[in-house]
Structure formats: structure tokens, C-alpha cells
Short mmCIF file of C-alpha atoms in Angstrom, two decimals:
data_model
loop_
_atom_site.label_atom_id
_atom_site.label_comp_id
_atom_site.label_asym_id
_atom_site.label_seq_id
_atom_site.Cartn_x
_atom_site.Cartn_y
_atom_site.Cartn_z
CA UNK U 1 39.17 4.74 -44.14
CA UNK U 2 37.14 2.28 -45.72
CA UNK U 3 33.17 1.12 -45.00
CA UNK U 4 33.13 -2.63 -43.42
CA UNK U 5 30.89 -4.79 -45.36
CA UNK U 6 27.56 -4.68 -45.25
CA UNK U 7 25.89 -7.00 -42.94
CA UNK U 8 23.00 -8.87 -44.51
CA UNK U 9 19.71 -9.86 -42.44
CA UNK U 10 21.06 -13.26 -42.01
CA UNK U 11 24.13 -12.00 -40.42
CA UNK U 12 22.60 -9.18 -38.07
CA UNK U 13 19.31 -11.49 -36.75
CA UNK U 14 21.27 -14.09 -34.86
CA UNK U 15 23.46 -11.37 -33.61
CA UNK U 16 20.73 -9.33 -32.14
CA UNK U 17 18.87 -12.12 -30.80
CA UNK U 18 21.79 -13.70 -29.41
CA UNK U 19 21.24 -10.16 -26.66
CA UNK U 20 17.65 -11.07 -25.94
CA UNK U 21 17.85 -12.56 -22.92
CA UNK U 22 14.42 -13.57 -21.72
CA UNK U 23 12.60 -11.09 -19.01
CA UNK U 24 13.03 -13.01 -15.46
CA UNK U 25 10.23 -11.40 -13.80
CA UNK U 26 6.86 -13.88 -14.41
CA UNK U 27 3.44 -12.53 -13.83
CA UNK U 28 -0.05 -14.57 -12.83
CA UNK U 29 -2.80 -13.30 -14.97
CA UNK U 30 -6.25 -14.51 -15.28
CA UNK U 31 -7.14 -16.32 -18.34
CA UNK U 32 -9.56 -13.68 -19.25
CA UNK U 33 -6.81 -11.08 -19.91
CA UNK U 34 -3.70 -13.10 -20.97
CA UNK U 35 -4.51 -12.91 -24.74
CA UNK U 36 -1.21 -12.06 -26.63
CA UNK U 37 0.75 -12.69 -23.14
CA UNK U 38 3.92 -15.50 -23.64
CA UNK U 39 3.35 -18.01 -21.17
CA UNK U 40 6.26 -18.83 -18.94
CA UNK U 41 5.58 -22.02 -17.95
CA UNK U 42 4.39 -25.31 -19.78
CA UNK U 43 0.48 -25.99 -19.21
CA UNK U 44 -0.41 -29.71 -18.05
CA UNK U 45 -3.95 -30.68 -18.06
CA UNK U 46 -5.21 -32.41 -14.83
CA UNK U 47 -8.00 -33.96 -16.12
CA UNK U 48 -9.45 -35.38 -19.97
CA UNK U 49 -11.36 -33.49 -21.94
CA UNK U 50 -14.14 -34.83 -22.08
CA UNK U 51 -13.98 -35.90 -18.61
CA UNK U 52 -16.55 -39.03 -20.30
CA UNK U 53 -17.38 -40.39 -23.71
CA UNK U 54 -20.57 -37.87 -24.43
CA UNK U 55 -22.64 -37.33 -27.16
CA UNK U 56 -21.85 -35.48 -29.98
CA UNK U 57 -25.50 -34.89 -31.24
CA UNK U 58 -29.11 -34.92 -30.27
CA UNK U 59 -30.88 -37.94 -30.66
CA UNK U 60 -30.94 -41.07 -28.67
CA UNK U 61 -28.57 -43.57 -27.14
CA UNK U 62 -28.69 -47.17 -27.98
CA UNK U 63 -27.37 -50.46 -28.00
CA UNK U 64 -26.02 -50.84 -31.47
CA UNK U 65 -26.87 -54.95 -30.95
CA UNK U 66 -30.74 -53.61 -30.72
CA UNK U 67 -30.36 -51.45 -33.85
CA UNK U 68 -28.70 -54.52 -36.13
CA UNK U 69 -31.59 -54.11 -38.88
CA UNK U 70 -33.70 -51.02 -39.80
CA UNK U 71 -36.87 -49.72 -38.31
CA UNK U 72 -35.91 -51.43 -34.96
CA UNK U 73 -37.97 -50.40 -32.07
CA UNK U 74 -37.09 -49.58 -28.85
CA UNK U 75 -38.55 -48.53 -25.46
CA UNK U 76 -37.49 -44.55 -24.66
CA UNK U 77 -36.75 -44.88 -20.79
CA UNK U 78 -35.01 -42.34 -19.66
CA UNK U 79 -33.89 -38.53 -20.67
CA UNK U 80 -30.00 -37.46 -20.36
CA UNK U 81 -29.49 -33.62 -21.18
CA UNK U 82 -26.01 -32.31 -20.66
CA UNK U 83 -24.74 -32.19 -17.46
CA UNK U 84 -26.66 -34.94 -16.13
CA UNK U 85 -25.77 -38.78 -16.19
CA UNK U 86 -28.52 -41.62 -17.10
CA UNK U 87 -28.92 -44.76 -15.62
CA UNK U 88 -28.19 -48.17 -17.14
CA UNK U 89 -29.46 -48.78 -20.07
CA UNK U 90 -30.49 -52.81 -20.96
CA UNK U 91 -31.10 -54.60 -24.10
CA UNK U 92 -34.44 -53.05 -25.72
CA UNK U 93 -34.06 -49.78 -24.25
CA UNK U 94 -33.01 -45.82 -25.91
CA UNK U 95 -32.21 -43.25 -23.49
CA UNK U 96 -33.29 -39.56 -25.11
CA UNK U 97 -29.87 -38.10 -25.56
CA UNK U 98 -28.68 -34.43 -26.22
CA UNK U 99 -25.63 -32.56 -27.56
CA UNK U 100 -22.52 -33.29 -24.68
CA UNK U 101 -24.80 -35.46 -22.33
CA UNK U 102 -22.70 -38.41 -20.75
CA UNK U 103 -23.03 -41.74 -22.24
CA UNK U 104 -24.85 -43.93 -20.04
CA UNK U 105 -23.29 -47.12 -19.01
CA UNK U 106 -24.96 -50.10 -21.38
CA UNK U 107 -24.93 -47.65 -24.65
CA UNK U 108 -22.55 -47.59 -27.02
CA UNK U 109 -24.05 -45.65 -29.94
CA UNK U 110 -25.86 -42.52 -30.41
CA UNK U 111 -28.23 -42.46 -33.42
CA UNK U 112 -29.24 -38.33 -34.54
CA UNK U 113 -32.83 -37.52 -33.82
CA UNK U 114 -33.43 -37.21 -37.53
CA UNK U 115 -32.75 -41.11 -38.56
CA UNK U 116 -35.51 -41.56 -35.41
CA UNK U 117 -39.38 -41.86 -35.40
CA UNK U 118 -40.50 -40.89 -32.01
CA UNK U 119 -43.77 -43.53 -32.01
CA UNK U 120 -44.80 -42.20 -28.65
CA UNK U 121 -43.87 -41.21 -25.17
CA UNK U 122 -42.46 -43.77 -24.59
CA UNK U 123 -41.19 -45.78 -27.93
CA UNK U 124 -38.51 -44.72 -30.89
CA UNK U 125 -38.34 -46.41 -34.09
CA UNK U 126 -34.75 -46.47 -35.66
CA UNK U 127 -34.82 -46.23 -39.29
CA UNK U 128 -31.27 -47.09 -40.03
CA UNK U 129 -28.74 -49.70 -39.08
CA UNK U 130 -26.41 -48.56 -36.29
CA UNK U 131 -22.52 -48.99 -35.90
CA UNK U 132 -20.70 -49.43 -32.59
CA UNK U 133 -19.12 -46.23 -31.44
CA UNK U 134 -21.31 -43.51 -33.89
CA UNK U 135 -21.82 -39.55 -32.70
CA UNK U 136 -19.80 -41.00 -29.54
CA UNK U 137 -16.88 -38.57 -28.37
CA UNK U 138 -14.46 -40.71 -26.17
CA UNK U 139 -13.27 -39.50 -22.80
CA UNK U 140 -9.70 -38.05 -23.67
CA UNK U 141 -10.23 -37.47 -27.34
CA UNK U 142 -9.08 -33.76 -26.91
CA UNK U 143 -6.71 -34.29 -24.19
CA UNK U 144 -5.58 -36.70 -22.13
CA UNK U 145 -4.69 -36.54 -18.10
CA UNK U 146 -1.15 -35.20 -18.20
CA UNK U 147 -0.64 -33.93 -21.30
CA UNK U 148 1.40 -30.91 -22.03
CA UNK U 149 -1.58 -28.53 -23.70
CA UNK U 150 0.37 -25.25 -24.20
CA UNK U 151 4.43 -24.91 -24.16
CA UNK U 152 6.22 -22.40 -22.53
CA UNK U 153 7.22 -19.57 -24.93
CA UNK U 154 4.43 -20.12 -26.37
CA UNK U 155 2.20 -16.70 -27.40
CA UNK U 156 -1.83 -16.98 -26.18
CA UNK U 157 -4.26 -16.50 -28.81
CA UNK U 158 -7.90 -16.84 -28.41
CA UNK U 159 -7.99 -20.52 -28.75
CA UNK U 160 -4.77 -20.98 -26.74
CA UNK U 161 -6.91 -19.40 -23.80
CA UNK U 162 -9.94 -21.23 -24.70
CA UNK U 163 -7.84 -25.16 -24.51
CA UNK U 164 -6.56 -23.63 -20.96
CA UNK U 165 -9.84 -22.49 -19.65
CA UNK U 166 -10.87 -26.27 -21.15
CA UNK U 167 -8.19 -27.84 -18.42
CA UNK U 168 -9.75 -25.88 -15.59
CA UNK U 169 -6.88 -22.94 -15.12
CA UNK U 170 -8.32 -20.10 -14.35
CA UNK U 171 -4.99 -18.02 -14.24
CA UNK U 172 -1.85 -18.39 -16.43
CA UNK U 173 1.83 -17.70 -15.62
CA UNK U 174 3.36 -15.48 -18.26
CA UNK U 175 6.86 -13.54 -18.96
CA UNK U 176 5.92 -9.57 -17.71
CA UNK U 177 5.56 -7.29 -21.04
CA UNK U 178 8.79 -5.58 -22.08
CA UNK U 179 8.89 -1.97 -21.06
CA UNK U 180 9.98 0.03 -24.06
CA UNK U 181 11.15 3.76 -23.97
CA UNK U 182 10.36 5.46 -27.43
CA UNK U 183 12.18 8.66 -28.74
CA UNK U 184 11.97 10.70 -31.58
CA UNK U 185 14.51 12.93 -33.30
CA UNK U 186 14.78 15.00 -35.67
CA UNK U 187 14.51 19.33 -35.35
CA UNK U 188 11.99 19.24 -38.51
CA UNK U 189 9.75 17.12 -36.41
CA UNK U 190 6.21 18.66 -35.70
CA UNK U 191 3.76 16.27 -33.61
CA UNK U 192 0.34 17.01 -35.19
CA UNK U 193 -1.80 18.88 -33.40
CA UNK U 194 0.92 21.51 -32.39
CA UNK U 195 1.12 23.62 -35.56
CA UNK U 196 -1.78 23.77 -38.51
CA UNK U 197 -0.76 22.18 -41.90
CA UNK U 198 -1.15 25.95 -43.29
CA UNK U 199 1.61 27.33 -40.62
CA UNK U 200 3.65 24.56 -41.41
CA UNK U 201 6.93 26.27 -41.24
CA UNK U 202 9.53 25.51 -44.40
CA UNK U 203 11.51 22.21 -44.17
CA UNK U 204 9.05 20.96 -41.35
CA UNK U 205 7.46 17.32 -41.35
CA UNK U 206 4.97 15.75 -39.10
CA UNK U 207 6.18 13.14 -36.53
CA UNK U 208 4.88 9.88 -38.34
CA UNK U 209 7.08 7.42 -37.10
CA UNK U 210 6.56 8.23 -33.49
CA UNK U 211 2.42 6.99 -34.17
CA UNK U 212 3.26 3.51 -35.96
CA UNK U 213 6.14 2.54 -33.98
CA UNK U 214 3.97 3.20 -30.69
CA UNK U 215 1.09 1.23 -31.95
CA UNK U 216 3.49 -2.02 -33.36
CA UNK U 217 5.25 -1.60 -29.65
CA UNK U 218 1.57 -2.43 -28.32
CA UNK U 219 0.54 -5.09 -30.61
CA UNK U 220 3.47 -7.35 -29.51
CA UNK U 221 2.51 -6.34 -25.86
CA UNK U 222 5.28 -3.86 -24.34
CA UNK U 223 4.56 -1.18 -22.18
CA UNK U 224 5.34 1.82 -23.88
CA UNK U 225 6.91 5.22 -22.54
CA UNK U 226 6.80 8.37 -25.22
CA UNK U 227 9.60 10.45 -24.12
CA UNK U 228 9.18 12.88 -27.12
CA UNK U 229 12.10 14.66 -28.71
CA UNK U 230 14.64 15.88 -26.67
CA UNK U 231 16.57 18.72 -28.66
CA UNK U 232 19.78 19.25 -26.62
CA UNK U 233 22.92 16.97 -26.08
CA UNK U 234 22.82 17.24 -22.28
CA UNK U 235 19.07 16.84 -21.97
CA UNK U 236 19.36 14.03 -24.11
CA UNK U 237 21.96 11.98 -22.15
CA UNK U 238 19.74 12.79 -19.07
CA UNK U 239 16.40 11.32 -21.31
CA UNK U 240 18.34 8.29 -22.01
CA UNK U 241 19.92 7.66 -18.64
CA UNK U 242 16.94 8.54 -16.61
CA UNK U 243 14.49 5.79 -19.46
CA UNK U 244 17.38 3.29 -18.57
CA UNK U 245 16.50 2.46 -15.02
CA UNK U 246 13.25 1.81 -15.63
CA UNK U 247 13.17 -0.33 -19.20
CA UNK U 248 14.56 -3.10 -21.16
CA UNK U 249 15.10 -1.18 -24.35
CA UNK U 250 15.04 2.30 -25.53
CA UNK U 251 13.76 2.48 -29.28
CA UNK U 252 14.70 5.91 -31.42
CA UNK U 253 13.87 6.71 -35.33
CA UNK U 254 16.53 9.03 -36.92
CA UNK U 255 19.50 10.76 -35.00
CA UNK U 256 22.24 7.72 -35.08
CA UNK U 257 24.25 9.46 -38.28
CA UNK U 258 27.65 11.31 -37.45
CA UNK U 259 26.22 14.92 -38.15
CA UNK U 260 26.66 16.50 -35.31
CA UNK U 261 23.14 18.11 -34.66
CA UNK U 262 22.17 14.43 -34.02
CA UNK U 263 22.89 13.62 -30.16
CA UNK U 264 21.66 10.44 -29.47
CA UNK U 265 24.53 8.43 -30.88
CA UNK U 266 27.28 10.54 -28.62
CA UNK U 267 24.75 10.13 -25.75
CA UNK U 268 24.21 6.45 -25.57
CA UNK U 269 28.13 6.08 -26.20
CA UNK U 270 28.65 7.90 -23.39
CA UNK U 271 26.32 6.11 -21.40
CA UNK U 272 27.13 2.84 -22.75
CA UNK U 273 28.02 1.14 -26.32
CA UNK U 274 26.65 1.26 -29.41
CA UNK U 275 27.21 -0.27 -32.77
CA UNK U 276 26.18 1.26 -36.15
CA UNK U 277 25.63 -1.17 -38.28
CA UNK U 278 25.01 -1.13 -42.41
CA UNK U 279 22.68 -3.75 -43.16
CA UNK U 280 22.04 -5.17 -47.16
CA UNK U 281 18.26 -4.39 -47.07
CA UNK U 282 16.21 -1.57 -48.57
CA UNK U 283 14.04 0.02 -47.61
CA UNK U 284 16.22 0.22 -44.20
CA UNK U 285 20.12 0.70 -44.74
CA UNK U 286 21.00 1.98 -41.07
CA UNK U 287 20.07 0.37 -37.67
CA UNK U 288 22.02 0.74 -34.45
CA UNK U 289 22.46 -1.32 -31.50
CA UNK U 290 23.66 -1.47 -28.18
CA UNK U 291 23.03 -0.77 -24.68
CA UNK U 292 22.78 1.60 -21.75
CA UNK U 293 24.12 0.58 -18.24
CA UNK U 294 21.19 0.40 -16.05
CA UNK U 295 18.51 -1.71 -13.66
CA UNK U 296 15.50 -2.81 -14.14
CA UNK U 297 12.36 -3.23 -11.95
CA UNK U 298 9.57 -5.85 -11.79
CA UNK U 299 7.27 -8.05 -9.84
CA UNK U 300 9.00 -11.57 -9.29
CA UNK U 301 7.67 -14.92 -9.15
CA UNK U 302 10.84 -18.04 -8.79
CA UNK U 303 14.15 -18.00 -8.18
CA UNK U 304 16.32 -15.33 -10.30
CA UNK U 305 19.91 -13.22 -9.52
CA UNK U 306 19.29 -10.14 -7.70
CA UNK U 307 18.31 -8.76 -4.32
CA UNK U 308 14.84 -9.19 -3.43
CA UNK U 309 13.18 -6.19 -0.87
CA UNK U 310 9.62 -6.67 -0.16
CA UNK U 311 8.74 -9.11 -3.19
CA UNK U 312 10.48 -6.26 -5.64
CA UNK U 313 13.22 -7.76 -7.36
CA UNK U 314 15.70 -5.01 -8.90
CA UNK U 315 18.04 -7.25 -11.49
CA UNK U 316 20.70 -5.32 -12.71
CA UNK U 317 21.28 -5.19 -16.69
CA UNK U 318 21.76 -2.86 -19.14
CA UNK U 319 19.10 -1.65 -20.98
CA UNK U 320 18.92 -2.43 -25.12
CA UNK U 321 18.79 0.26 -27.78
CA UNK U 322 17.93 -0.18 -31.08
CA UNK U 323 17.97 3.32 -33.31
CA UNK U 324 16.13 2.41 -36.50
CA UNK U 325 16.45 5.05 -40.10
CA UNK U 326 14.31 8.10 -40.01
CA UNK U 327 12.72 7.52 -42.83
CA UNK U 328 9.19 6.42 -42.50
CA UNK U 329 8.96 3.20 -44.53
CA UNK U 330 12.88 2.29 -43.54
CA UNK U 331 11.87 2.34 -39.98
CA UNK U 332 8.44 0.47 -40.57
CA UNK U 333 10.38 -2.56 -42.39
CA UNK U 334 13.32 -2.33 -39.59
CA UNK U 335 10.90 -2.59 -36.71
CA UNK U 336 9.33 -5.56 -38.24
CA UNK U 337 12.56 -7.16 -39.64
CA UNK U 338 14.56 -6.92 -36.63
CA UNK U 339 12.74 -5.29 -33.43
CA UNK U 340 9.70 -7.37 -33.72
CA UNK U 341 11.41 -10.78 -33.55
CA UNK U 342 13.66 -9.33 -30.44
CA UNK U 343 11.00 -8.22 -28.48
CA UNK U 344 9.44 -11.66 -28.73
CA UNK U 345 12.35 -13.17 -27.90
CA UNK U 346 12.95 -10.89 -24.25
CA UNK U 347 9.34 -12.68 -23.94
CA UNK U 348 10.47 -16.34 -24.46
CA UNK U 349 8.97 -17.01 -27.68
CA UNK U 350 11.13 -19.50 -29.38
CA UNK U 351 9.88 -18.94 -32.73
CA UNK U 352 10.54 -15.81 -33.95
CA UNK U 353 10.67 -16.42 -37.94
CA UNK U 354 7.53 -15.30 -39.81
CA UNK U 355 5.45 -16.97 -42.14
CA UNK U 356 6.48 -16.54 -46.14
CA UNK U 357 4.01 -17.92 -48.48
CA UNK U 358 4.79 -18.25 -52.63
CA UNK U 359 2.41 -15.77 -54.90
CA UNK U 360 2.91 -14.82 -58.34
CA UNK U 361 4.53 -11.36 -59.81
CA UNK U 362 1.72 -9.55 -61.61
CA UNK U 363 4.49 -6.86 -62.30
CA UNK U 364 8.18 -6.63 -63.89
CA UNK U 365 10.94 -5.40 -61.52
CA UNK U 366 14.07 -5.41 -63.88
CA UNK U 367 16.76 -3.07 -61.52
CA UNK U 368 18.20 -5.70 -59.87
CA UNK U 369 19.58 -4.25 -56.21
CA UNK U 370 22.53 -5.25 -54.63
CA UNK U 371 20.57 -5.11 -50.94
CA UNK U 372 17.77 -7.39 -50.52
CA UNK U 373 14.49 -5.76 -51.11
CA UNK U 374 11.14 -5.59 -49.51
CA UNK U 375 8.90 -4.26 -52.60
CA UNK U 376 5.22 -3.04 -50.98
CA UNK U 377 2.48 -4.63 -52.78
CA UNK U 378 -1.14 -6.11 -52.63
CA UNK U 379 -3.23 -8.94 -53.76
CA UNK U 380 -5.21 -8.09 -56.99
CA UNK U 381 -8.66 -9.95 -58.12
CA UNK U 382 -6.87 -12.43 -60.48
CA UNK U 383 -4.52 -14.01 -57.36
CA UNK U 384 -1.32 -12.35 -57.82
CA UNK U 385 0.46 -9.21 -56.82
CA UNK U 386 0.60 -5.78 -57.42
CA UNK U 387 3.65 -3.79 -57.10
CA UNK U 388 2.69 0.05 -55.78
CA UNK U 389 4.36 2.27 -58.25
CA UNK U 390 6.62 4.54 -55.73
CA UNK U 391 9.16 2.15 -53.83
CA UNK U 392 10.70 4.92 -52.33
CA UNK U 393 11.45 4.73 -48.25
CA UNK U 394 10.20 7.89 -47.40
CA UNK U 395 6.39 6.92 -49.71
CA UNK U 396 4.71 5.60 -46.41
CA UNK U 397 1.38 5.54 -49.08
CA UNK U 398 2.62 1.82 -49.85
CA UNK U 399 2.45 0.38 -46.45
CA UNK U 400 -1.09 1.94 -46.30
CA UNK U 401 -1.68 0.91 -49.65
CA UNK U 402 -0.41 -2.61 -49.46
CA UNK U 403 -0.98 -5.25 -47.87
CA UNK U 404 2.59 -7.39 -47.28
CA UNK U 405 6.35 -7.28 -49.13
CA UNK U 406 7.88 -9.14 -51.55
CA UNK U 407 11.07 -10.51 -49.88
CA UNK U 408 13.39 -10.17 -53.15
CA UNK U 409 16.58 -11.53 -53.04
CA UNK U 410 19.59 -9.49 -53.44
CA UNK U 411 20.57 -8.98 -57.64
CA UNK U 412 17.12 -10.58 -58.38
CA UNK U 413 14.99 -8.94 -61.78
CA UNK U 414 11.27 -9.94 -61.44
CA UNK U 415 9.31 -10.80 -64.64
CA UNK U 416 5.21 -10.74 -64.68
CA UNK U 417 4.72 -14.56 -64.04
CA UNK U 418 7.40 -15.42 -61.53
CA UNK U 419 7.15 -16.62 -58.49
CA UNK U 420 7.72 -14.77 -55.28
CA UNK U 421 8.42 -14.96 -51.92
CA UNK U 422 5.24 -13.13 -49.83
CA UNK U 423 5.03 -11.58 -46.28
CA UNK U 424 1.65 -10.44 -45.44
CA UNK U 425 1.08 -7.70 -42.99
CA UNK U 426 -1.58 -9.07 -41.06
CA UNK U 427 0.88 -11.98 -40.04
CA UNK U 428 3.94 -9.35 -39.45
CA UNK U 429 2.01 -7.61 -37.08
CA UNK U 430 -0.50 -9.86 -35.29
#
């Protein structure tokens, strides 16, 4: 019987997002502690920002008509620090001024204390010429009243919550986080902590995958469940049936080959469907999807199918699986190639791709692959890239070592000098 094809990254990403169905279930959070949340509903500011044209420096407002030639001098008459408003201000006169203070009607120029000569109490001498409109920030020049600030599916960052704090919201409606089951597998599979290095038994390993993959889960925001390593077909098909109810996808590492000491694949089969599919990428070769029949549970806000009992909303669906390779850097460059982008796409967040930025090969790569290749590497003092020496998927050194991939095309050679295609880390797993 022969292999189908191999499906290349192209081919299995719109397949596997065309399954993430965004999460129903919205959440109110305060603005505080939505950083990283995807918002679930567009933001529209109420108000400018400023609410007034206001000073951008300290110094003193002025008619720009009094200030037409140097060294003009004017009476100080008033004092306007921020948060206050001045009165009128008529020909002759300078109001002190400071940073954000409203512009008082009759001004229409600020001039920065140091181009001033305070001659008294109660006189300023301008040194230079003023134009209409300087160190003045207009009412509306960040935002105006019913503007759309932030977009739904849009992921908060820092300054995201700082523009929605600016429009006055004090809480933000997001998507819920995705609640994510995580198994491990594998008999040779030792957490640490259990058994000494020195006792280490012979063809024993120490559960790596199970730490990174928890920790990436988190970064993009899911709730995650360790369920551990169940070793038995029937407990197994329990683990996975009993994680199903209460999450939208079950992640494994390892255990989705034919052998038959791995049970996971017959499990979720039984429980569901599951495809096994070959993708044209290395490090990362295997990769299964599919589903579990199941429900899941969350806090509702709007209108969305199910039964609601006492503002708990249980929408039935199945839950997703994903089984990634066991191999440590296989399942490092899966999770980011295929389960980060899903996972952000159960949250609403409409742009998935990530960032690839052109750097130059300070290394030769002449075995062209037929997959397309992720080479580890890192930045060197001169601007390009260094390739670490041992590609190989179980070496999880490099993704330690490095500090993004090279995103090589399939039957590509690399020559010290060319240009590449780069993919930092930092951006993969903001």
C-alpha cells in the first residue's frame, strides 16, 4: 500500500485552521489584567483624546500676534498647571503654562520656558518669534469621538491596554482562554525529580517536552491541565474521554505511530477521528489531528447555541487533538508552526501569520532537503547568522542556543552570503 503525499505547511495550515472555530463564551475583565487577552468586541472611544488642545511643554501661552518680533514683552497674568483651565487671555498678556494644561481661550501658541526671560512676577520677555499653533496638541489629535481604537480579534499588549484605559474603559470584553489538556507518552519517560540522573535506569529519558509545551500553552494564554502519562490502553481512553468534557483541545507529544505499545492513536479513534498526517517539514515529519466527541463549559456573555442553566452555558462540540512528534525539537517547531496559530485562532485573532524578516547566511548549507527546513541559528556580532552545528530533532541545545530558524525552502543549498528568510523566537512566542 503506498504513502499519500506529503502534505506541505501550506497545505495542512488552512486545513487546520479551517477547525478553529472561535470560543463563544466572552469574558469582562478589567483593564488591569487583560494583557495578552483577544478582545471580543471592537473598542469605540466616547470621547477625544485630548478632551482640549493642551500644552505640550512648559513655558507660557501667548498670542502669537504679541510675539511677531523678538524680545516681545508681555504681562504674566495668570498660572494654568494641568488639570486646571485659565481664563481669557487678551492682547498683551502670557498665561504661565505647564506640560498638558488646557489652552486658554485667546492663546494660540505656547512658547518653551527656555526661549523665555521671566523679567519679574509679573512680566516675560520672549526672545524668539512665535508661529500660530507651536507646542499646541489639538483636541482629537490621538483620537477622535467615535473612532474604532482597538478591533475585535485583536491581542492586548501593554499599549493596547494603555489607548483603552486612555478612552475611559475600565473593563474589556475578551474571548475566554482556551482550556488545553496536555499528555505525555512515552514508557522511557521519567519526570525529573522522580528518579536521580545516577539511577537513571537504561533506555530512560527525562520528560522535556511536557515543560516547554506547558510553558508555550501559557504564553498564548490557555488554561492548561497536565494529565501526565497514562500507561495503559483502557486508562488512556478514560484520560482522554474524561479531558474531553471539560476542554477545547487535548495536546500529546509522541504515541500517534502504529506500534502497538502506543495507545493514544487507537484511543482517540475510538472516541472520535483522527487523521495522521505526513507533513514536508523537518524538524517535525508527523502531526495528528482530529477530535474527541464531547461538551464544553464556560461563563457566557450574548447570544450563542446551547442551553443556558443558571448563566452556565454547556455548548456541545467536540474537543480538538493535535498529537505532535516525540522528539524534542520536532515538537517545539510543530507547536509553533501549527498549534500556535490555532490556538489564536479559537481566540479570534485574525492574523495568525508571523513576522519573517531577510538576514544574511554567515554559513554554507549544501544538502539540499526535499522537506522544508527550519535550521536553528543566532545572530552573530557582524549582522548575520550562525547556523548551530547539530541540526538534529532530538539536539534541543539549538533552540536554547539560538535565537530564531531559518525558514529554508524545500531543495534549497545555502551559500555564506545569501539571503535568508528569518523567524525570531522572541516574535514566535510572544
Amino acid at each position: 500500500m503506498s504513502r499519500p503525499p506529503l502534505l506541505t505547511l501550506d497545505e495542512a495550515l488552512p486545513k487546520l485552521l479551517a477547525s478553529a472555530q472561535v470560543l463563544p463564551q466572552i469574558e469582562s475583565v478589567s483593564t488591569f489584567d487583560a494583557d495578552g487577552r483577544v478582545l471580543a468586541q471592537d473598542v469605540v472611544s466616547a470621547l477625544q483624546v485630548p478632551p482640549q488642545d493642551n500644552s505640550s511643554m512648559d513655558g507660557y501661552a501667548v498670542r502669537s500676534a504679541d510675539c511677531a518680533q523678538a524680545n516681545a514683552v508681555l504681562k504674566v497674568t495668570q498660572r494654568i498647571p494641568a488639570g486646571t483651565y485659565g481664563t481669557t487671555l487678551h492682547p498683551g498678556e502670557a498665561a504661565r503654562i505647564f506640560t498638558g494644561a488646557p489652552i486658554p481661550d485667546g492663546a494660540d501658541a505656547v512658547v518653551m520656558q527656555e526661549d523665555c526671560e521671566a523679567l519679574d512676577d509679573s512680566q516675560v520677555s520672549v526672545k524668539s518669534t512665535v508661529s500660530m499653533g507651536q507646542w499646541i496638541r489639538r483636541s482629537g489629535e490621538d483620537v477622535m469621538r467615535g473612532a474604532k481604537v482597538l478591533q475585535k480579534g485583536d491581542r492586548l499588549t501593554p499599549a493596547a491596554l494603555g489607548m483603552a484605559a486612555s478612552v475611559g474603559l475600565a473593563q474589556l470584553e475578551v474571548v475566554r482562554r482556551p482550556r488545553v489538556a496536555l499528555f505525555s507518552t512515552g514508557d522511557e519517560l521519567v519526570m525529573p525529580g522522580d528518579i536521580s540522573p545516577d539511577k537513571m535506569p537504561a533506555g530512560a529519558i527525562y520528560n522535556s517536552n511536557r515543560f516547554f509545551l506547558r510553558a508555550m500553552l501559557q504564553r498564548l494564554g490557555c488554561e492548561v491541565t497536565d494529565l501526565g502519562i497514562p500507561d495503559q490502553r483502557e486508562a488512556t481512553v478514560d484520560a482522554l474521554q474524561s479531558a474531553a468534557q471539560q476542554h477545547d483541545l487535548i495536546l500529546t507529544s509522541g504515541g500517534v505511530s502504529v506500534g502497538e505499545e502506543d495507545h493514544i492513536k487507537p484511543a482517540v479513534e475510538r472516541l472520535g477521528s483522527l487523521n495522521l498526517w505526513q507533513l514536508a517539514i523537518k524538524p517535525g515529519k508527523p502531526f495528528a489531528y482530529g477530535y474527541i466527541q464531547g461538551s464544553v463549559q464556560g461563563s457566557v456573555q450574548g447570544s450563542v447555541q446551547g442551553s443556558i442553566q443558571g448563566g452556565i452555558q454547556t455548548a456541545h462540540a467536540p474537543c480538538h487533538f493535535m498529537g505532535l512528534p516525540g522528539n524534542p525539537v520536532s515538537s517545539f517547531v510543530t507547536f509553533l508552526l501549527l498549534v500556535r496559530p490555532f490556538l489564536l485562532a479559537l481566540q479570534g485573532v485574525k492574523n495568525t501569520d508571523i513576522q519573517r524578516s531577510q538576514r544574511v547566511a554567515h554559513f554554507d548549507w549544501p544538502r539540499a532537503d526535499k522537506r522544508r527546513e527550519f535550521l536553528r541559528v543566532k545572530h552573530n556580532a557582524q549582522g548575520g547568522l550562525d547556523l548551530f552545528p547539530n541540526q538534529s530533532s532530538g539536539v534541543l541545545t539549538s533552540a536554547v542556543w539560538g535565537d530564531g530558524v531559518v525558514d529554508n525552502p524545500a531543495d534549497q543549498t545555502i551559500q555564506k552570503g545569501d539571503t535568508v528568510q528569518f523567524i525570531s523566537f522572541a516574535e514566535w512566542m510572544a
